[in-house]
Amino acid sequence: MEKLAIDGGTPVRSRPWNAQWPEFGELERKLVLEVVDSGHWGGVFPFGSQKEKVPQLESQFAQLHNCKHAIGVPNGTLAITIALQAAGVKPGDEVIVPPYTFIATASAPLLFGAIPVFVDIEEETLLLDPEKVESAITPKTKAIIAVHIAGCPANMSRLKEIAGKHGLVLIEDAAQAVGAEWEGHKVGSIGDLGTFSLQSSKNLNAGEGGIVTTNNTSYWEQAWSIVNIGRIPSGEWYQHERLGQNYRLTEFQAAIALAQMTRLEEQMARREKNVALLNQLLASLDGIQLLTMDPRVTRHANHLYLFKLERTFCEMVNKSEFIRKVNAEGIPLTEGYSSLNLNASLMRTIEELTGEKRINECPVSERICQSQSMWLAQTVLLEDENSMYDIANALDKVVRSYH
Ligand SMILES: *Cc1c(COP(=O)(O)O)cnc(C)c1O
């Protein structure tokens, strides 16, 4: 058997990872300079203004995601907070969230006193399990946040049905899913509100930034007001009708986002091609298990290439050690999230707010985080075809070393 690189053998890949991230050029420079030269670097713009970048970004993003409204905000975390508050979620209300996600999904409600309630994920997709949502609903439940993890849409049909039946607000955390679709509908247009991130690791990058989408004009007005220190769209400058913050995006970020949007489709296509190849190459590896994709997912955004160690295989493998071995072969594989229902800071804050020790057991998420899940980042999926073979060869080499 071939000697593993971690034991002094030759790594499968010694060539550097070349994909430039972010990809940018003349257009980014041109649009940012337009902002500098205009002297309009931020602020509130007349509605329908085509001159300023923030309104342009909002209208183009709304179009891209088939939504009536989009609002630029400082980041994806605040986008969730704003969406929840716009829909009327208040301190003390419960918000159902999956435990397998970036911490912001849970901290965004918690930071204004709403209580995240963790509901377990599906074994096959690692997405919020709709069949477990209903039993977690209490009289205090006000909202469900569906997270399109890795860029794969959650089961929006079923979640929408459940939210409708119980009168709950359904929010899509689409921070990882720009461009993704469920049954032909763009994410962010299916639930009551959608939230996106323009943070630098995300598939649409403005350095920092976020977007809230909705088809509901009354939610849009609420969100707009929260973002604009309690003003109302048709009101006077010093007319403040509710408590709000200044959560506006700057013109500079909108300029970058607009330029990056022109590159999105080509980048998505490149990732899709590489993912198709990886799926084919990894499917036959003993010990590796690919996630299943619901046939109603009509487009995956491939923010992460997320997969698992098979359950029987992971019993004889330490996940961290497995990843270190693959890393030594020259592949930037990472561990990914820990299950948020076990996060001490979140659970302590929940206890402080509710006065009770809550235990949200999520055995599937806990086991998968602990011993099975791992991912490659979207930048890896922008590499050449040979890189996908390197990934498969390295995984094959390490997997075989255990057999
Ligand atoms: C990145 C991310 C966020 C937060 O976005 P920021 O712009 O970093 O605040 C929220 N939810 C998920 C699922 C994310 O991946």
Coordinates of N, CA and C in Angstrom, one line a residue, residues 181-335:
E181 N -32.3 27.2 -6.3 CA -33.8 27.1 -6.6 C -34.4 25.8 -6.0
W182 N -35.6 26.0 -5.5 CA -36.5 24.8 -5.1 C -37.7 24.8 -6.0
E183 N -37.9 23.7 -6.7 CA -38.9 23.5 -7.6 C -39.0 24.7 -8.6
G184 N -37.9 25.2 -9.1 CA -37.9 26.3 -10.0 C -38.0 27.6 -9.4
H185 N -38.3 27.7 -8.1 CA -38.4 29.0 -7.5 C -37.1 29.4 -6.8
K186 N -36.6 30.6 -7.0 CA -35.4 31.1 -6.4 C -35.6 31.1 -4.9
V187 N -34.5 30.7 -4.2 CA -34.6 30.8 -2.7 C -34.6 32.3 -2.3
G188 N -35.2 32.6 -1.2 CA -35.4 34.0 -0.8 C -36.8 34.5 -1.3
S189 N -37.4 33.8 -2.2 CA -38.7 34.2 -2.7 C -39.8 33.3 -2.3
I190 N -39.4 32.2 -1.5 CA -40.4 31.2 -1.2 C -41.0 31.4 0.2
G191 N -40.2 31.6 1.1 CA -40.7 31.9 2.5 C -41.2 33.3 2.6
D192 N -41.5 33.8 3.8 CA -42.0 35.2 4.0 C -40.9 36.2 3.7
L193 N -39.7 35.9 4.2 CA -38.5 36.7 3.9 C -37.3 35.8 3.7
G194 N -36.4 36.4 2.9 CA -35.1 35.6 2.7 C -33.9 36.5 3.1
T195 N -32.8 35.9 3.6 CA -31.7 36.7 4.0 C -30.4 36.2 3.3
F196 N -29.6 37.1 2.9 CA -28.4 36.7 2.1 C -27.2 37.4 2.8
S197 N -26.0 36.9 2.5 CA -24.7 37.5 3.0 C -23.8 37.8 1.8
L198 N -23.2 38.9 1.9 CA -22.2 39.3 0.9 C -20.8 39.3 1.5
Q199 N -20.6 38.6 2.6 CA -19.3 38.4 3.3 C -18.3 37.8 2.4
S200 N -17.1 38.0 2.6 CA -16.0 37.7 1.6 C -15.9 36.2 1.3
S201 N -16.3 35.3 2.1 CA -16.2 33.9 1.7 C -17.4 33.4 0.9
K202 N -18.5 34.2 0.9 CA -19.7 33.7 0.2 C -19.6 33.8 -1.3
N203 N -20.6 33.2 -2.0 CA -20.5 33.1 -3.4 C -20.6 34.4 -4.1
L204 N -21.3 35.4 -3.5 CA -21.4 36.7 -4.0 C -20.8 37.6 -2.9
N205 N -19.7 38.2 -3.2 CA -18.8 38.8 -2.2 C -18.7 40.3 -2.4
A206 N -19.0 41.1 -1.4 CA -18.7 42.5 -1.4 C -17.8 42.9 -0.3
G207 N -17.0 42.0 0.2 CA -16.2 42.2 1.4 C -17.0 41.9 2.7
E208 N -18.1 42.8 2.8 CA -19.1 42.5 3.8 C -20.4 43.0 3.2
G209 N -21.5 42.6 3.8 CA -22.8 43.1 3.3 C -23.9 42.0 3.5
G210 N -25.1 42.4 3.3 CA -26.2 41.4 3.4 C -27.4 42.0 2.6
I211 N -28.3 41.1 2.4 CA -29.6 41.5 1.7 C -30.8 40.8 2.3
V212 N -31.8 41.5 2.5 CA -33.1 40.9 2.9 C -34.0 41.0 1.7
T213 N -34.7 39.9 1.4 CA -35.7 39.8 0.3 C -37.0 39.5 0.8
T214 N -38.1 40.0 0.1 CA -39.4 39.6 0.4 C -40.4 39.9 -0.7
N215 N -41.5 39.2 -0.8 CA -42.5 39.5 -1.7 C -43.7 40.3 -1.0
N216 N -43.5 40.4 0.3 CA -44.6 41.0 1.1 C -44.3 42.5 1.3
T217 N -45.1 43.3 0.8 CA -44.8 44.8 0.8 C -44.8 45.3 2.2
S218 N -45.7 44.8 3.0 CA -45.7 45.3 4.4 C -44.5 44.9 5.2
Y219 N -44.0 43.7 5.0 CA -42.7 43.3 5.6 C -41.6 44.1 5.1
W220 N -41.6 44.5 3.8 CA -40.6 45.3 3.2 C -40.6 46.7 3.9
E221 N -41.8 47.2 4.1 CA -41.9 48.6 4.7 C -41.3 48.5 6.1
Q222 N -41.6 47.4 6.9 CA -41.1 47.3 8.2 C -39.6 47.2 8.2
A223 N -39.1 46.3 7.3 CA -37.6 46.1 7.2 C -36.9 47.4 6.8
W224 N -37.5 48.1 5.8 CA -36.9 49.4 5.4 C -36.8 50.4 6.5
S225 N -37.9 50.4 7.4 CA -37.9 51.3 8.5 C -36.9 50.9 9.6
I226 N -36.7 49.6 9.8 CA -35.7 49.2 10.8 C -34.3 49.6 10.3
V227 N -34.1 49.5 9.0 CA -32.8 49.8 8.4 C -32.5 51.3 8.4
N228 N -33.6 52.0 8.4 CA -33.5 53.5 8.2 C -34.0 54.2 9.5
I229 N -33.4 53.9 10.6 CA -33.7 54.5 11.9 C -35.2 54.9 12.1
G230 N -36.1 54.0 11.7 CA -37.5 54.2 12.1 C -38.2 55.1 11.1
R231 N -37.6 55.6 10.1 CA -38.3 56.4 9.1 C -39.3 55.5 8.3
I232 N -40.2 56.1 7.6 CA -41.1 55.3 6.7 C -40.8 55.8 5.3
P233 N -41.0 54.8 4.3 CA -40.6 55.1 3.0 C -41.2 56.5 2.4
S234 N -42.4 56.8 2.8 CA -43.0 58.0 2.2 C -42.9 59.2 3.2
G235 N -42.2 59.0 4.3 CA -42.3 60.0 5.4 C -41.3 61.1 5.2
E236 N -41.3 62.0 6.2 CA -40.3 63.2 6.2 C -39.0 62.7 6.8
W237 N -38.0 63.4 6.6 CA -36.6 63.1 7.1 C -36.6 62.8 8.6
Y238 N -37.2 63.7 9.4 CA -37.2 63.6 10.8 C -38.5 63.0 11.4
Q239 N -39.1 62.2 10.6 CA -40.3 61.5 11.0 C -39.9 60.0 11.3
H240 N -39.9 59.7 12.6 CA -39.5 58.3 13.0 C -40.7 57.6 13.6
E241 N -41.2 56.6 13.0 CA -42.4 56.0 13.4 C -42.2 54.7 14.2
R242 N -41.0 54.3 14.3 CA -40.7 53.1 15.2 C -39.2 53.2 15.6
L243 N -38.8 52.3 16.4 CA -37.4 52.2 16.8 C -36.7 51.5 15.7
G244 N -35.6 52.2 15.2 CA -34.8 51.5 14.2 C -33.4 51.8 14.4
Q245 N -32.6 51.2 13.5 CA -31.1 51.4 13.6 C -30.7 52.0 12.3
N246 N -29.4 52.4 12.2 CA -28.9 52.7 10.9 C -28.2 51.5 10.4
Y247 N -28.9 50.7 9.6 CA -28.3 49.4 9.1 C -28.1 49.5 7.6
R248 N -27.7 50.7 7.1 CA -27.6 50.8 5.6 C -26.2 50.3 5.1
L249 N -26.3 49.8 3.9 CA -25.2 49.3 3.2 C -24.5 50.6 2.5
T250 N -23.2 50.6 2.3 CA -22.6 51.7 1.7 C -22.6 51.5 0.2
E251 N -22.4 52.7 -0.5 CA -22.3 52.6 -2.0 C -21.1 51.8 -2.5
F252 N -20.0 51.9 -1.7 CA -18.8 51.1 -2.1 C -19.1 49.6 -2.2
Q253 N -19.7 49.1 -1.2 CA -20.0 47.7 -1.2 C -21.0 47.3 -2.3
A254 N -22.0 48.2 -2.5 CA -23.0 47.9 -3.6 C -22.3 47.9 -4.9
A255 N -21.3 48.8 -5.1 CA -20.5 48.8 -6.4 C -19.8 47.5 -6.6
I256 N -19.1 47.0 -5.6 CA -18.4 45.7 -5.7 C -19.5 44.6 -5.9
A257 N -20.5 44.6 -5.2 CA -21.5 43.5 -5.4 C -22.1 43.5 -6.8
L258 N -22.4 44.7 -7.3 CA -22.9 44.8 -8.7 C -22.0 44.2 -9.7
A259 N -20.7 44.5 -9.5 CA -19.7 44.0 -10.4 C -19.6 42.5 -10.3
Q260 N -19.6 42.0 -9.0 CA -19.5 40.6 -8.8 C -20.7 39.8 -9.3
M261 N -21.8 40.4 -9.3 CA -23.0 39.8 -9.8 C -22.9 39.4 -11.3
T262 N -22.1 40.2 -12.0 CA -21.9 39.9 -13.5 C -21.1 38.6 -13.6
R263 N -20.4 38.2 -12.6 CA -19.5 37.0 -12.7 C -20.2 35.7 -12.1
L264 N -21.3 36.0 -11.5 CA -22.0 34.9 -10.7 C -22.3 33.7 -11.5
E265 N -23.0 33.9 -12.6 CA -23.5 32.8 -13.4 C -22.4 31.9 -14.0
E266 N -21.4 32.5 -14.4 CA -20.2 31.7 -15.0 C -19.6 30.9 -13.9
Q267 N -19.4 31.6 -12.7 CA -18.8 30.9 -11.5 C -19.7 29.7 -11.1
M268 N -21.0 29.9 -11.1 CA -21.9 28.8 -10.7 C -21.8 27.7 -11.6
A269 N -21.7 28.0 -12.9 CA -21.6 26.9 -13.9 C -20.3 26.1 -13.7
R270 N -19.2 26.8 -13.4 CA -17.9 26.2 -13.2 C -18.0 25.2 -12.0
R271 N -18.6 25.7 -10.9 CA -18.7 24.9 -9.7 C -19.6 23.7 -10.0
E272 N -20.7 23.9 -10.8 CA -21.6 22.8 -11.1 C -20.9 21.7 -11.9
K273 N -20.0 22.1 -12.8 CA -19.3 21.1 -13.6 C -18.4 20.3 -12.7
N274 N -17.6 21.0 -11.8 CA -16.7 20.3 -10.9 C -17.4 19.4 -9.9
V275 N -18.6 19.9 -9.5 CA -19.3 19.1 -8.5 C -19.9 17.8 -9.2
A276 N -20.3 17.9 -10.4 CA -20.8 16.7 -11.1 C -19.7 15.7 -11.2
L277 N -18.5 16.1 -11.5 CA -17.3 15.3 -11.6 C -17.0 14.6 -10.3
L278 N -16.9 15.5 -9.2 CA -16.6 15.0 -7.9 C -17.6 14.0 -7.4
N279 N -18.9 14.2 -7.7 CA -19.9 13.3 -7.3 C -19.7 11.9 -7.9
Q280 N -19.3 12.0 -9.2 CA -19.1 10.7 -9.9 C -17.8 10.0 -9.4
L281 N -16.8 10.8 -9.1 CA -15.5 10.2 -8.6 C -15.6 9.6 -7.2
L282 N -16.4 10.3 -6.3 CA -16.4 10.0 -4.9 C -17.5 8.9 -4.6
A283 N -18.5 8.8 -5.6 CA -19.6 7.8 -5.3 C -19.1 6.4 -5.1
S284 N -18.0 6.1 -5.7 CA -17.5 4.7 -5.7 C -16.5 4.4 -4.5
L285 N -16.2 5.5 -3.7 CA -15.2 5.3 -2.7 C -15.9 4.6 -1.4
D286 N -15.3 3.6 -1.0 CA -15.8 2.8 0.2 C -15.5 3.7 1.4
G287 N -16.6 4.0 2.1 CA -16.3 4.8 3.4 C -16.8 6.2 3.2
I288 N -16.9 6.7 2.0 CA -17.4 8.1 1.8 C -18.9 8.0 1.4
Q289 N -19.7 8.9 1.9 CA -21.1 8.9 1.6 C -21.5 10.3 1.2
L290 N -22.0 10.4 -0.1 CA -22.4 11.7 -0.6 C -23.8 12.0 0.0
L291 N -24.1 13.3 0.1 CA -25.5 13.7 0.6 C -26.4 13.4 -0.6
T292 N -27.7 13.2 -0.2 CA -28.7 13.1 -1.3 C -29.3 14.4 -1.5
M293 N -29.8 14.6 -2.7 CA -30.4 15.9 -3.1 C -31.9 15.6 -3.5
D294 N -32.8 16.2 -2.8 CA -34.2 16.1 -3.1 C -34.4 16.5 -4.6
P295 N -35.1 15.7 -5.4 CA -35.3 16.0 -6.8 C -36.0 17.4 -7.0
R296 N -36.6 17.9 -5.9 CA -37.2 19.2 -6.1 C -36.2 20.4 -6.0
V297 N -34.9 20.0 -5.6 CA -33.9 21.0 -5.7 C -33.5 21.2 -7.2
T298 N -33.9 22.3 -7.8 CA -33.7 22.5 -9.2 C -32.4 23.2 -9.4
R299 N -31.8 23.8 -8.4 CA -30.5 24.4 -8.5 C -29.8 24.5 -7.1
H300 N -28.6 23.9 -7.1 CA -27.8 23.9 -5.9 C -26.7 25.0 -6.1
A301 N -26.5 25.8 -5.0 CA -25.5 26.9 -5.2 C -24.1 26.5 -5.0
N302 N -23.9 25.3 -4.4 CA -22.5 24.7 -4.2 C -21.6 25.7 -3.5
H303 N -22.1 26.2 -2.4 CA -21.2 27.1 -1.6 C -20.2 26.2 -0.9
L304 N -20.6 25.0 -0.5 CA -19.7 24.0 0.1 C -19.9 22.7 -0.6
Y305 N -18.8 21.9 -0.7 CA -19.0 20.5 -1.1 C -19.0 19.7 0.2
L306 N -20.2 19.4 0.6 CA -20.4 18.8 1.9 C -20.6 17.3 1.7
F307 N -19.9 16.5 2.5 CA -20.1 15.0 2.4 C -19.8 14.4 3.8
K308 N -20.1 13.1 3.9 CA -19.9 12.4 5.2 C -19.0 11.2 5.1
L309 N -18.5 10.7 6.2 CA -18.0 9.4 6.3 C -19.1 8.5 6.5
E310 N -19.1 7.3 5.9 CA -20.2 6.3 6.1 C -20.3 5.9 7.5
R311 N -21.5 5.6 8.0 CA -21.6 5.3 9.4 C -20.8 4.2 9.9
T312 N -20.7 3.1 9.1 CA -19.9 2.0 9.6 C -18.4 2.3 9.5
F313 N -18.0 3.0 8.5 CA -16.6 3.4 8.4 C -16.2 4.4 9.5
C314 N -17.1 5.4 9.8 CA -16.6 6.4 10.8 C -16.5 5.8 12.2
E315 N -17.0 4.6 12.4 CA -16.8 3.9 13.7 C -15.4 3.5 13.9
M316 N -14.6 3.3 12.8 CA -13.2 2.9 13.0 C -12.3 4.0 12.7
V317 N -12.9 5.3 12.5 CA -12.0 6.4 12.1 C -12.3 7.6 13.0
N318 N -11.2 8.2 13.4 CA -11.3 9.5 14.1 C -11.4 10.6 13.0
K319 N -12.5 11.4 13.0 CA -12.8 12.4 12.0 C -11.6 13.4 11.8
S320 N -11.2 13.9 12.9 CA -10.1 14.9 12.8 C -8.8 14.3 12.3
E321 N -8.6 13.1 12.7 CA -7.3 12.4 12.2 C -7.5 12.2 10.7
F322 N -8.7 11.7 10.3 CA -8.9 11.5 8.8 C -8.7 12.8 8.0
I323 N -9.2 13.9 8.6 CA -9.0 15.1 7.8 C -7.5 15.6 7.8
R324 N -6.8 15.4 8.9 CA -5.4 15.7 8.9 C -4.6 14.9 7.8
K325 N -5.0 13.6 7.7 CA -4.4 12.8 6.7 C -4.7 13.3 5.3
V326 N -5.9 13.7 5.0 CA -6.3 14.2 3.7 C -5.5 15.5 3.5
N327 N -5.5 16.4 4.5 CA -4.8 17.6 4.4 C -3.3 17.4 4.0
A328 N -2.7 16.4 4.6 CA -1.3 16.1 4.3 C -1.1 15.7 2.9
E329 N -2.1 15.2 2.3 CA -2.1 14.8 0.8 C -2.2 16.0 0.0
G330 N -2.4 17.2 0.6 CA -2.4 18.5 -0.2 C -3.8 18.9 -0.5
I331 N -4.8 18.4 0.2 CA -6.2 18.7 -0.1 C -6.8 19.6 1.1
P332 N -7.4 20.7 0.8 CA -7.9 21.6 1.9 C -9.3 21.2 2.4
L333 N -9.4 20.0 2.9 CA -10.6 19.5 3.5 C -10.8 20.1 4.9
T334 N -12.0 20.5 5.2 CA -12.2 21.0 6.6 C -13.3 20.4 7.4
E335 N -13.3 20.5 8.7 CA -14.2 19.8 9.6 C -15.6 20.3 9.5

